[in-house]
Coordinates of C-alpha atoms in Angstrom, one line a residue:
Chain A
Q29 CA -67.1 46.7 57.5
K30 CA -66.2 43.0 56.8
V31 CA -63.4 42.1 54.4
S32 CA -64.9 40.3 51.3
V33 CA -64.5 36.8 50.3
E34 CA -62.9 38.0 47.0
V35 CA -60.2 39.9 49.0
L36 CA -59.7 36.9 51.3
D37 CA -59.3 34.6 48.3
H38 CA -56.9 37.2 46.6
L39 CA -54.7 37.2 49.7
E40 CA -54.7 33.4 50.0
H41 CA -53.3 33.4 46.3
L42 CA -50.9 36.1 46.8
A43 CA -49.3 35.1 50.0
L44 CA -50.2 31.4 50.0
V45 CA -51.7 31.8 53.4
D46 CA -54.6 29.8 54.6
F47 CA -57.2 31.5 56.7
R48 CA -58.1 28.0 58.0
D49 CA -61.2 28.8 59.9
A50 CA -63.6 31.5 61.0
E51 CA -61.5 32.4 63.8
G52 CA -58.6 33.0 61.4
V53 CA -60.7 35.6 59.4
E54 CA -61.9 37.0 62.5
R55 CA -58.4 37.7 63.7
L56 CA -57.7 39.3 60.4
Q57 CA -60.7 41.6 60.7
K58 CA -59.7 42.7 64.2
A59 CA -56.2 43.5 63.1
I60 CA -57.6 45.6 60.3
Q61 CA -59.6 47.4 62.8
F62 CA -56.9 48.0 65.0
A63 CA -54.7 49.3 62.3
D64 CA -57.5 51.7 61.2
Q65 CA -57.2 53.7 64.4
L66 CA -54.1 55.3 62.6
H67 CA -56.6 57.1 60.3
E68 CA -57.6 59.2 63.5
V69 CA -54.2 60.9 63.5
N70 CA -54.0 64.2 61.5
T71 CA -50.9 63.7 59.3
D72 CA -51.3 66.7 57.0
G73 CA -48.0 68.0 55.9
V74 CA -46.1 65.2 57.9
E75 CA -43.8 63.0 55.8
P76 CA -44.6 59.4 56.3
M77 CA -42.1 57.4 58.2
D78 CA -41.6 53.9 56.9
S79 CA -38.6 52.8 59.0
V80 CA -37.1 53.7 62.4
L81 CA -33.8 53.4 60.4
E82 CA -34.5 56.6 58.4
D83 CA -31.9 58.7 60.2
R84 CA -29.2 55.9 60.3
C85 CA -26.4 56.0 57.7
L86 CA -26.8 53.4 54.8
Y87 CA -23.4 51.6 55.0
L88 CA -21.6 51.2 51.6
R89 CA -19.6 48.2 51.0
E90 CA -16.4 48.2 48.8
D91 CA -16.7 46.3 45.5
D92 CA -14.7 43.3 46.6
V93 CA -15.5 39.5 46.2
T94 CA -15.8 38.2 49.6
E95 CA -18.4 35.4 49.4
G96 CA -19.6 32.5 47.3
N97 CA -18.0 29.1 46.5
C98 CA -20.2 27.3 49.0
T99 CA -22.1 25.1 46.5
K100 CA -22.0 22.1 48.6
E101 CA -23.4 23.7 51.7
L102 CA -26.1 25.4 49.9
L103 CA -27.3 22.2 48.1
E104 CA -27.4 20.5 51.6
N105 CA -30.7 22.2 51.9
A106 CA -32.1 21.0 48.7
R107 CA -34.5 18.2 48.7
E108 CA -33.7 17.4 45.1
K109 CA -30.8 18.3 43.0
V110 CA -29.4 17.6 39.6
E111 CA -25.7 17.9 39.4
E112 CA -25.4 21.2 40.9
Y113 CA -28.7 22.7 40.2
F114 CA -31.6 23.1 42.5
V115 CA -34.6 21.3 41.2
A116 CA -38.1 23.0 41.1
P117 CA -41.4 22.1 39.6
P118 CA -41.8 23.2 35.9
G119 CA -43.6 26.4 36.6
N120 CA -45.6 28.1 39.2
I121 CA -48.5 25.7 40.3
P122 CA -51.4 28.3 40.8
L123 CA -53.6 27.8 43.7
P124 CA -56.8 26.2 42.5
K125 CA -59.8 28.6 42.0
L126 CA -62.0 29.2 45.1
E127 CA -64.6 26.7 43.8
E128 CA -62.1 24.0 43.3
R129 CA -60.0 24.0 46.5
E130 CA -60.6 23.1 50.0
T131 CA -60.7 26.3 52.0
F132 CA -62.7 27.5 54.8
L133 CA -63.6 30.5 52.6
Q134 CA -65.8 28.4 50.5
G135 CA -68.5 28.2 52.9
S136 CA -68.5 32.0 53.5
Chain B
A5 CA -58.2 56.3 9.7
P6 CA -54.5 56.2 10.2
W7 CA -53.0 54.4 13.2
V8 CA -50.5 56.0 15.5
P9 CA -48.2 53.4 17.1
V10 CA -46.9 54.2 20.6
V11 CA -43.7 52.4 21.9
G12 CA -42.0 52.6 25.4
L13 CA -39.2 50.5 26.6
E14 CA -38.1 49.1 30.0
I15 CA -34.4 48.3 29.8
H16 CA -32.4 46.2 32.3
A17 CA -28.7 46.8 32.2
Q18 CA -26.4 44.6 34.4
I19 CA -24.0 46.6 36.3
S20 CA -20.4 46.1 35.6
S21 CA -19.0 45.4 39.1
N22 CA -16.8 42.7 40.8
S23 CA -19.4 41.7 43.2
K24 CA -23.3 41.7 43.7
L25 CA -25.6 44.6 44.6
F26 CA -26.2 43.6 48.2
S27 CA -23.7 40.8 48.8
G28 CA -19.9 39.9 48.2
S29 CA -20.4 37.1 45.8
Q30 CA -18.7 37.4 42.4
V31 CA -20.3 38.6 39.3
Q32 CA -19.4 36.5 36.3
F33 CA -21.0 35.2 33.1
A34 CA -20.2 31.6 32.8
A35 CA -19.4 29.7 36.1
P36 CA -20.2 26.4 37.6
P37 CA -23.9 26.4 38.8
N38 CA -24.5 27.8 42.2
S39 CA -20.8 28.6 42.8
L40 CA -21.2 32.5 42.8
V41 CA -23.9 32.4 45.6
S42 CA -23.7 33.6 49.1
F43 CA -26.0 32.8 51.8
F44 CA -27.8 36.0 51.4
D45 CA -28.3 35.4 47.6
A46 CA -29.9 32.0 48.4
S47 CA -32.1 33.9 51.0
L48 CA -31.1 31.8 53.9
P49 CA -32.6 33.2 57.2
G50 CA -30.4 35.5 59.2
T51 CA -28.7 37.3 56.3
L52 CA -29.1 40.9 55.4
P53 CA -28.5 43.1 52.4
V54 CA -25.3 45.4 52.3
L55 CA -25.2 48.0 49.5
N56 CA -22.3 47.9 47.0
R57 CA -20.8 51.5 46.6
R58 CA -19.7 50.7 43.0
C59 CA -23.3 49.9 41.9
V60 CA -24.5 53.2 43.3
E61 CA -21.7 55.1 41.4
A62 CA -22.6 53.2 38.3
A63 CA -26.3 54.4 38.4
V64 CA -25.2 58.0 39.2
M65 CA -23.0 58.0 36.1
T66 CA -25.6 56.7 34.0
G67 CA -28.2 59.1 35.4
L68 CA -25.9 62.1 34.7
A69 CA -25.1 60.8 31.2
L70 CA -28.8 60.6 30.5
N71 CA -29.4 64.2 31.8
C72 CA -31.4 63.0 34.8
S73 CA -32.0 64.7 38.1
I74 CA -30.2 62.5 40.7
N75 CA -32.4 62.0 43.7
K76 CA -30.0 62.8 46.7
K77 CA -32.4 60.6 48.7
S78 CA -33.7 57.4 47.2
L79 CA -35.4 54.4 48.9
F80 CA -35.5 50.7 48.4
D81 CA -38.6 48.6 48.3
R82 CA -39.7 45.0 48.2
K83 CA -41.6 43.6 45.1
H84 CA -43.2 40.4 45.9
Y85 CA -43.9 37.4 43.6
F86 CA -43.3 33.8 43.5
Y87 CA -40.9 32.1 41.2
A88 CA -38.2 29.3 41.8
D89 CA -35.3 31.6 40.7
L90 CA -36.4 34.4 43.1
P91 CA -35.5 32.5 46.6
A92 CA -36.5 35.4 48.7
G93 CA -40.0 35.7 47.2
Y94 CA -39.4 39.4 46.6
Q95 CA -37.0 41.5 44.7
I96 CA -35.3 44.5 46.3
T97 CA -36.0 47.5 43.9
Q98 CA -36.6 51.1 44.1
Q99 CA -40.3 51.6 43.3
R100 CA -41.3 54.7 45.3
V101 CA -38.3 57.0 44.9
P102 CA -35.7 55.9 42.4
I103 CA -32.0 57.1 42.2
A104 CA -32.4 59.2 39.0
V105 CA -35.4 60.6 37.2
N106 CA -36.6 62.9 34.3
G107 CA -33.8 62.5 31.8
S108 CA -33.5 62.4 28.0
L109 CA -31.8 60.4 25.2
S110 CA -30.9 61.7 21.9
Y111 CA -30.4 59.4 19.1
S112 CA -30.2 59.5 15.2
L113 CA -32.0 57.7 12.5
C114 CA -31.2 57.6 8.7
I115 CA -34.2 58.8 6.5
D116 CA -35.2 56.2 3.9
N117 CA -32.2 54.2 4.8
K118 CA -29.8 57.1 3.4
M119 CA -27.0 57.5 5.7
S120 CA -26.5 61.1 4.3
Q121 CA -30.0 62.0 5.6
M122 CA -29.8 61.8 9.5
V123 CA -32.4 63.2 11.8
T124 CA -32.0 63.5 15.6
K125 CA -34.7 62.3 18.0
T126 CA -35.1 62.4 21.6
V127 CA -36.9 60.1 24.1
R128 CA -37.6 61.0 27.6
I129 CA -36.1 58.8 30.5
K130 CA -38.8 58.5 33.2
Q131 CA -36.3 57.0 35.7
I132 CA -33.5 54.8 36.5
Q133 CA -33.6 52.5 39.5
L134 CA -31.3 49.9 41.1
E135 CA -32.5 46.6 41.6
Q136 CA -31.5 42.8 42.0
D137 CA -31.4 40.4 39.1
S138 CA -33.0 37.0 39.6
G139 CA -31.4 33.6 39.2
K140 CA -31.6 31.6 36.0
S141 CA -34.3 28.9 35.3
L142 CA -33.3 26.1 32.9
H143 CA -36.5 24.3 31.8
D144 CA -36.4 20.6 31.4
D145 CA -39.7 19.8 29.7
T146 CA -38.9 16.0 29.3
R147 CA -38.6 15.5 32.9
S148 CA -41.2 18.0 33.8
Q149 CA -38.8 20.1 36.1
T150 CA -36.9 23.3 36.2
L151 CA -33.3 23.5 37.3
V152 CA -32.3 26.6 39.1
D153 CA -28.9 28.3 39.1
L154 CA -28.7 31.3 41.6
N155 CA -25.4 32.7 40.2
R156 CA -27.1 35.7 38.6
A157 CA -29.4 36.1 41.7
G158 CA -28.6 39.3 43.4
V159 CA -26.4 40.8 40.5
G160 CA -26.9 44.7 40.4
L161 CA -29.3 46.0 37.6
M162 CA -30.0 49.5 36.6
E163 CA -33.5 49.5 35.1
V164 CA -33.8 52.4 32.7
V165 CA -37.5 53.3 31.7
M166 CA -38.1 55.1 28.5
E167 CA -41.3 57.0 28.1
P168 CA -43.5 56.0 25.1
D169 CA -42.1 58.5 22.7
M170 CA -41.2 56.2 20.0
C171 CA -43.3 55.1 17.2
C172 CA -41.7 52.0 15.6
G173 CA -39.1 49.3 15.6
E174 CA -36.4 51.4 14.1
E175 CA -36.7 54.2 16.5
A176 CA -36.6 51.9 19.5
A177 CA -33.6 49.9 17.9
A178 CA -31.7 53.2 17.4
A179 CA -32.4 54.5 21.0
V180 CA -31.2 51.2 22.5
R181 CA -28.1 51.1 20.2
E182 CA -27.2 54.8 21.6
L183 CA -27.9 53.6 25.2
Q184 CA -25.7 50.7 24.7
L185 CA -22.8 52.8 23.3
I186 CA -23.3 55.3 26.3
L187 CA -23.3 52.6 29.0
Q188 CA -20.2 51.0 27.3
T189 CA -18.4 54.4 27.2
L190 CA -19.3 55.0 30.9
G191 CA -18.3 51.5 31.8
S192 CA -21.3 51.2 34.1
S193 CA -22.5 48.2 32.1
Q194 CA -20.8 46.1 29.3
A195 CA -24.3 46.1 27.8
V196 CA -23.9 42.8 25.6
M197 CA -27.3 41.6 24.8
A198 CA -26.2 38.2 23.8
E199 CA -24.8 37.7 27.2
G200 CA -27.9 39.0 29.0
Q201 CA -26.2 42.1 30.3
L202 CA -28.8 44.2 28.4
R203 CA -32.5 43.0 28.4
V204 CA -35.2 45.0 26.6
D205 CA -39.0 44.8 27.1
A206 CA -41.2 46.8 24.8
N207 CA -44.7 48.3 25.5
V208 CA -46.7 48.7 22.4
S209 CA -50.1 50.2 21.7
V210 CA -51.8 51.7 18.8
H211 CA -54.7 54.3 18.5
H212 CA -56.2 56.7 16.1
P213 CA -54.9 60.4 16.2
G214 CA -56.8 62.5 18.6
E215 CA -58.2 59.5 20.4
P216 CA -56.9 58.2 23.9
Y217 CA -54.0 55.8 23.8
G218 CA -55.0 52.1 23.1
V219 CA -54.6 49.0 25.5
R220 CA -50.8 48.2 25.5
T221 CA -49.1 44.8 25.5
E222 CA -45.7 44.0 26.9
V223 CA -43.3 42.3 24.6
K224 CA -40.5 40.1 26.2
N225 CA -37.7 37.6 25.2
I226 CA -36.0 39.8 22.7
N227 CA -32.4 38.8 22.3
S228 CA -30.9 41.4 19.9
I229 CA -31.4 44.9 18.6
R230 CA -32.5 43.5 15.3
F231 CA -35.1 41.3 16.9
L232 CA -36.3 44.3 19.0
A233 CA -37.2 46.2 15.8
K234 CA -38.8 43.1 14.3
A235 CA -40.8 42.1 17.5
I236 CA -42.1 45.9 17.7
D237 CA -43.1 46.1 14.1
Y238 CA -44.9 42.8 14.2
E239 CA -46.8 43.5 17.3
I240 CA -47.9 46.9 15.8
Q241 CA -49.2 45.1 12.7
R242 CA -50.8 42.5 14.8
Q243 CA -52.6 45.0 16.9
I244 CA -53.7 47.0 13.9
E245 CA -55.0 44.0 12.2
E246 CA -56.9 42.8 15.3
L247 CA -58.5 46.1 15.8
E248 CA -59.6 46.5 12.1
N249 CA -61.1 43.1 12.2
G250 CA -63.2 44.2 15.1
G251 CA -61.2 42.5 17.7
T252 CA -59.7 43.9 21.0
I253 CA -56.3 43.9 22.5
L254 CA -55.7 42.4 25.8
N255 CA -53.4 44.0 28.3
E256 CA -51.0 40.9 28.5
T257 CA -47.5 40.0 28.2
R258 CA -46.3 38.3 25.0
A259 CA -43.1 36.8 24.2
F260 CA -41.2 37.2 20.8
D261 CA -40.6 34.1 19.0
S262 CA -37.5 34.8 16.8
K263 CA -37.9 31.7 14.8
L264 CA -41.4 32.4 13.7
G265 CA -40.9 36.2 13.9
C266 CA -44.1 36.7 15.8
T267 CA -45.3 37.5 19.3
V268 CA -47.2 34.8 21.3
P269 CA -48.9 35.0 24.7
M270 CA -46.8 34.1 27.6
R271 CA -47.7 31.1 29.8
D272 CA -47.2 31.5 33.5
K273 CA -48.4 35.1 33.5
E274 CA -51.8 34.8 35.4
G275 CA -53.8 38.0 35.0
Q276 CA -52.8 41.1 36.7
Q277 CA -49.9 40.7 39.2
D278 CA -50.3 42.4 42.5
Y279 CA -46.5 42.9 43.8
R280 CA -47.6 44.2 47.2
F281 CA -44.9 46.8 47.3
M282 CA -43.4 47.6 50.8
P283 CA -40.4 49.5 52.0
E284 CA -37.3 47.5 52.5
P285 CA -37.1 47.4 56.2
N286 CA -33.4 46.5 56.3
L287 CA -32.1 49.4 54.3
P288 CA -32.2 53.1 55.4
P289 CA -32.7 55.8 52.6
L290 CA -29.7 56.1 50.3
I291 CA -28.3 59.7 50.7
L292 CA -26.0 61.2 48.0
Y293 CA -24.1 64.3 48.2
D294 CA -22.7 67.1 46.0
A295 CA -19.9 69.8 46.5
K296 CA -22.3 72.0 48.5
S297 CA -23.9 69.4 50.9
L298 CA -20.7 67.3 51.4
P299 CA -20.7 66.5 55.2
A300 CA -17.5 67.5 57.0
N301 CA -16.7 64.8 59.3
M302 CA -17.7 61.7 57.5
N303 CA -15.7 58.7 56.4
H304 CA -14.6 59.4 52.7
Q305 CA -15.4 55.9 51.8
Q306 CA -19.0 56.2 52.9
V307 CA -19.8 59.4 50.8
I308 CA -20.8 59.4 47.2
N309 CA -20.3 62.9 45.7
I310 CA -22.5 63.5 42.6
D311 CA -20.4 66.4 41.3
W312 CA -17.1 64.5 41.7
I313 CA -18.6 61.9 39.5
H314 CA -20.0 64.5 36.9
E315 CA -16.5 65.9 36.6
R316 CA -15.0 62.6 35.7
L317 CA -17.6 61.4 33.1
P318 CA -15.8 60.5 29.9
D319 CA -16.9 62.0 26.5
L320 CA -20.2 60.5 25.6
P321 CA -20.6 59.3 22.1
S322 CA -22.4 62.3 20.8
V323 CA -19.4 64.3 22.0
K324 CA -16.9 61.9 20.4
R325 CA -18.7 62.1 17.1
K326 CA -18.7 65.9 17.0
K327 CA -14.9 65.9 17.9
L328 CA -14.2 63.4 15.0
V329 CA -16.0 65.6 12.6
E330 CA -14.4 68.8 13.7
Q331 CA -10.9 67.4 13.9
Y332 CA -10.8 65.4 10.9
G333 CA -13.3 66.8 8.5
I334 CA -15.2 63.7 8.0
L335 CA -18.9 63.6 7.5
P336 CA -21.4 63.2 10.4
E337 CA -22.5 59.8 9.1
H338 CA -18.9 58.7 8.9
S339 CA -18.6 59.5 12.6
F340 CA -21.6 57.3 13.3
T341 CA -20.2 54.2 11.5
L342 CA -16.8 54.8 13.3
L343 CA -18.3 54.6 16.7
N344 CA -20.7 52.0 15.9
E345 CA -17.9 49.3 15.4
D346 CA -15.9 48.6 18.5
G347 CA -12.2 49.8 18.0
L348 CA -12.8 51.4 14.5
A349 CA -12.6 55.0 15.7
G350 CA -9.4 54.3 17.4
F351 CA -8.0 52.4 14.4
F352 CA -8.9 55.3 12.1
E353 CA -7.2 57.7 14.4
S354 CA -4.1 55.5 14.6
V355 CA -3.8 55.4 10.7
V356 CA -4.2 59.1 10.4
K357 CA -1.4 59.6 12.8
Q358 CA 0.9 57.3 10.8
T359 CA 0.1 58.6 7.3
Q360 CA 0.5 61.7 5.2
M361 CA -2.9 61.0 3.5
K362 CA -5.5 63.4 4.5
P363 CA -8.2 62.0 6.8
K364 CA -10.9 62.7 4.5
K365 CA -9.3 60.2 2.1
V366 CA -8.3 57.7 4.8
I367 CA -11.8 57.5 5.9
G368 CA -12.8 56.0 2.7
W369 CA -10.3 53.2 3.1
I370 CA -11.5 52.6 6.5
L371 CA -15.2 52.5 5.9
K372 CA -15.2 50.9 2.5
D373 CA -12.2 48.5 2.2
L374 CA -11.4 47.7 5.8
L375 CA -14.9 47.5 7.3
S376 CA -16.5 45.6 4.4
Y377 CA -13.7 43.0 4.6
L378 CA -14.1 42.6 8.4
K379 CA -17.9 42.3 7.9
Q380 CA -17.5 39.6 5.1
H381 CA -15.3 37.6 7.4
S382 CA -17.3 38.3 10.7
L383 CA -14.2 39.8 12.3
T384 CA -13.8 42.3 14.8
V385 CA -11.6 45.3 14.5
K386 CA -9.3 43.8 17.1
E387 CA -9.1 40.6 15.1
S388 CA -8.1 42.5 11.7
P389 CA -5.1 40.7 10.0
V390 CA -4.3 44.2 8.7
S391 CA -3.0 46.4 11.5
S392 CA -3.2 50.3 11.5
F393 CA 0.6 50.4 11.0
L394 CA 0.4 48.1 7.8
L395 CA -2.6 50.2 6.3
A396 CA -0.8 53.5 6.9
D397 CA 2.2 52.2 5.3
L398 CA 0.0 51.2 2.2
L399 CA -1.6 54.5 2.1
N400 CA 1.7 56.5 2.3
L401 CA 2.8 54.4 -0.9
L402 CA -0.4 55.6 -2.5
E403 CA 0.1 59.2 -1.3
K404 CA 3.5 59.3 -2.7
K405 CA 2.2 58.1 -5.9
E406 CA 4.5 55.1 -5.9
I407 CA 1.4 53.0 -6.7
S408 CA -1.9 53.7 -8.3
S409 CA -5.3 53.3 -6.4
T410 CA -6.1 50.1 -8.2
A411 CA -2.6 48.6 -7.3
A412 CA -3.3 49.7 -3.6
K413 CA -6.6 47.7 -3.5
Q414 CA -4.5 44.7 -4.9
V415 CA -1.8 45.1 -2.3
L416 CA -4.7 45.2 0.4
A417 CA -6.3 42.1 -0.8
E418 CA -2.9 40.5 -0.4
L419 CA -2.3 42.0 3.0
W420 CA -5.6 40.4 4.2
K421 CA -4.0 37.0 4.0
G422 CA -1.9 38.1 7.0
E423 CA 1.3 36.4 5.8
G424 CA 3.5 39.2 7.4
K425 CA 4.6 40.7 4.1
T426 CA 4.8 44.5 4.1
P427 CA 3.1 46.6 1.5
L428 CA 6.3 47.4 -0.3
E429 CA 7.3 43.8 -0.4
I430 CA 3.9 42.9 -2.1
V431 CA 4.4 45.9 -4.5
K432 CA 7.8 44.7 -5.5
E433 CA 6.6 41.0 -5.8
Q434 CA 3.7 41.8 -8.0
K435 CA 5.5 44.5 -9.9
L436 CA 2.9 47.1 -9.0
E437 CA 5.3 50.1 -9.0
L438 CA 3.9 53.2 -10.9
L439 CA 6.3 54.2 -13.5
Q440 CA 7.4 57.6 -12.8
D441 CA 10.1 57.9 -15.7
Q442 CA 8.6 60.1 -18.5
K443 CA 11.0 58.6 -21.1
E444 CA 10.2 55.0 -20.1
L445 CA 6.4 55.8 -20.2
E446 CA 6.9 57.3 -23.7
Q447 CA 8.6 54.3 -25.0
I448 CA 5.9 52.0 -23.8
C449 CA 3.1 54.0 -25.4
Q450 CA 5.0 54.3 -28.6
A451 CA 5.5 50.4 -28.5
V452 CA 1.7 50.1 -28.0
I453 CA 0.9 52.4 -30.9
D454 CA 3.5 50.8 -33.2
G455 CA 2.3 47.3 -32.4
H456 CA -1.4 48.1 -33.2
E457 CA -1.1 50.1 -36.6
N458 CA -4.7 49.2 -37.7
E459 CA -6.3 50.2 -34.5
V460 CA -4.5 53.6 -34.6
I461 CA -5.6 54.2 -38.2
M462 CA -9.2 53.5 -37.1
M463 CA -9.0 55.9 -34.2
V464 CA -7.4 58.7 -36.3
L465 CA -10.2 58.3 -38.9
G466 CA -12.7 58.8 -36.1

């Protein structure tokens, strides 16, 4: 069962990934097939485990101020800044629609 | 056919704490941009979330106050979306198993705006979850850019989800007002809407009785309780008109424009969002204990005991109101007004302590004379130029019949000027003393009668 172009397009929008070429899409297909093997295990009545940390104790921190005040350091990473603000484009620039952008998926 | 409006609310309350939910940077309202930001808040690689104990306690307190079941095991998740003020590209929240579920909130409404006819309503609380706040975006349209300040990024929030049990703006406003009072009483959030500590989004739909619920819209950008009622009522009307004209309602997000008093579709909200929820891999489950399950050999500081917190909950507003009515014999609607104004209940009780006048009479002076003056001059109780001591002093004069009620009002008017005079000084200055001497009074009356012979004859003749 192949992954549809609509799903691939949706993923490119959501995660801003680029499947680049047939090999990239094929790798995704194989990864899904590999993971699908999990369905062969009978998990009736078994609580899902979503982390190997599930038996660890979640450490609780005291409510003290111990960090911050490093504006200069943080802004060193900014390509553009205005006074002490980070600068970003005016809003999300959505990925163009499938028909309008250069993606391998167009040909599929 | 009649329309049934359905209103649900999603409320985000900023937790009142010194530091953020998962980092040690400070929580403070106005500060130089990006000065209250740690490496974790800026989402620099190699940083990890560390849960703040105080934030958990705040959420447990709030859950208990709202009659919720506290989940002894709750989980953290990542909610993914892209926005400049969310540096990690995801928000840590509790989507699968939140900290508290299935509660209720009771609130009161006046029927037909008559305070004497109050009705109690209940709204179900679906859940309360802990989550991170995002940073702030300042839109600079002239230069086509957005300035980002991450001071707020990572501040702890409690999201309180109210089921769609409300039917109009008035109900929603009353429910939010009561929630605000509860949060302020608990101290879990200062819940000041103007400072963004309490943010409310409304979900609104309409349908005909007996038919399935209609498509709902989400209304955002509501900055006060007054606007909340307006926005909801506008949206209900808009949907009814749209449907009666044969149109359809889109499942969209709309923003409330307070200047125009209407809701408009929001830009930047492209269709349905897919948040790709996944468990937060860096945080194990949050385990809470009660008296029974308390572990024997654990570090005290690492244990949160729900029962311990429950025992220490302060009196909630509904309990306080009941006590005021029982203790002082005032009317229920009086107790609402007393609690609705910050510091007013305390002021009232303070006056009662310092005067012989009965509380039932004192309340009139507090609610009519004091409160209306404060409102007229936009003052808080704390800023009142007339202290409880001065007012009590004045009421004592009245109670001892040394002055009349009218004179008392005159003295009060003078006291508002805050010139430091005592009531007694003002009474003497303006010669407002009531004459108690019978003989003196007779003399004055006789003098009046003597001086107006004609009028007297007219009166005697009928």
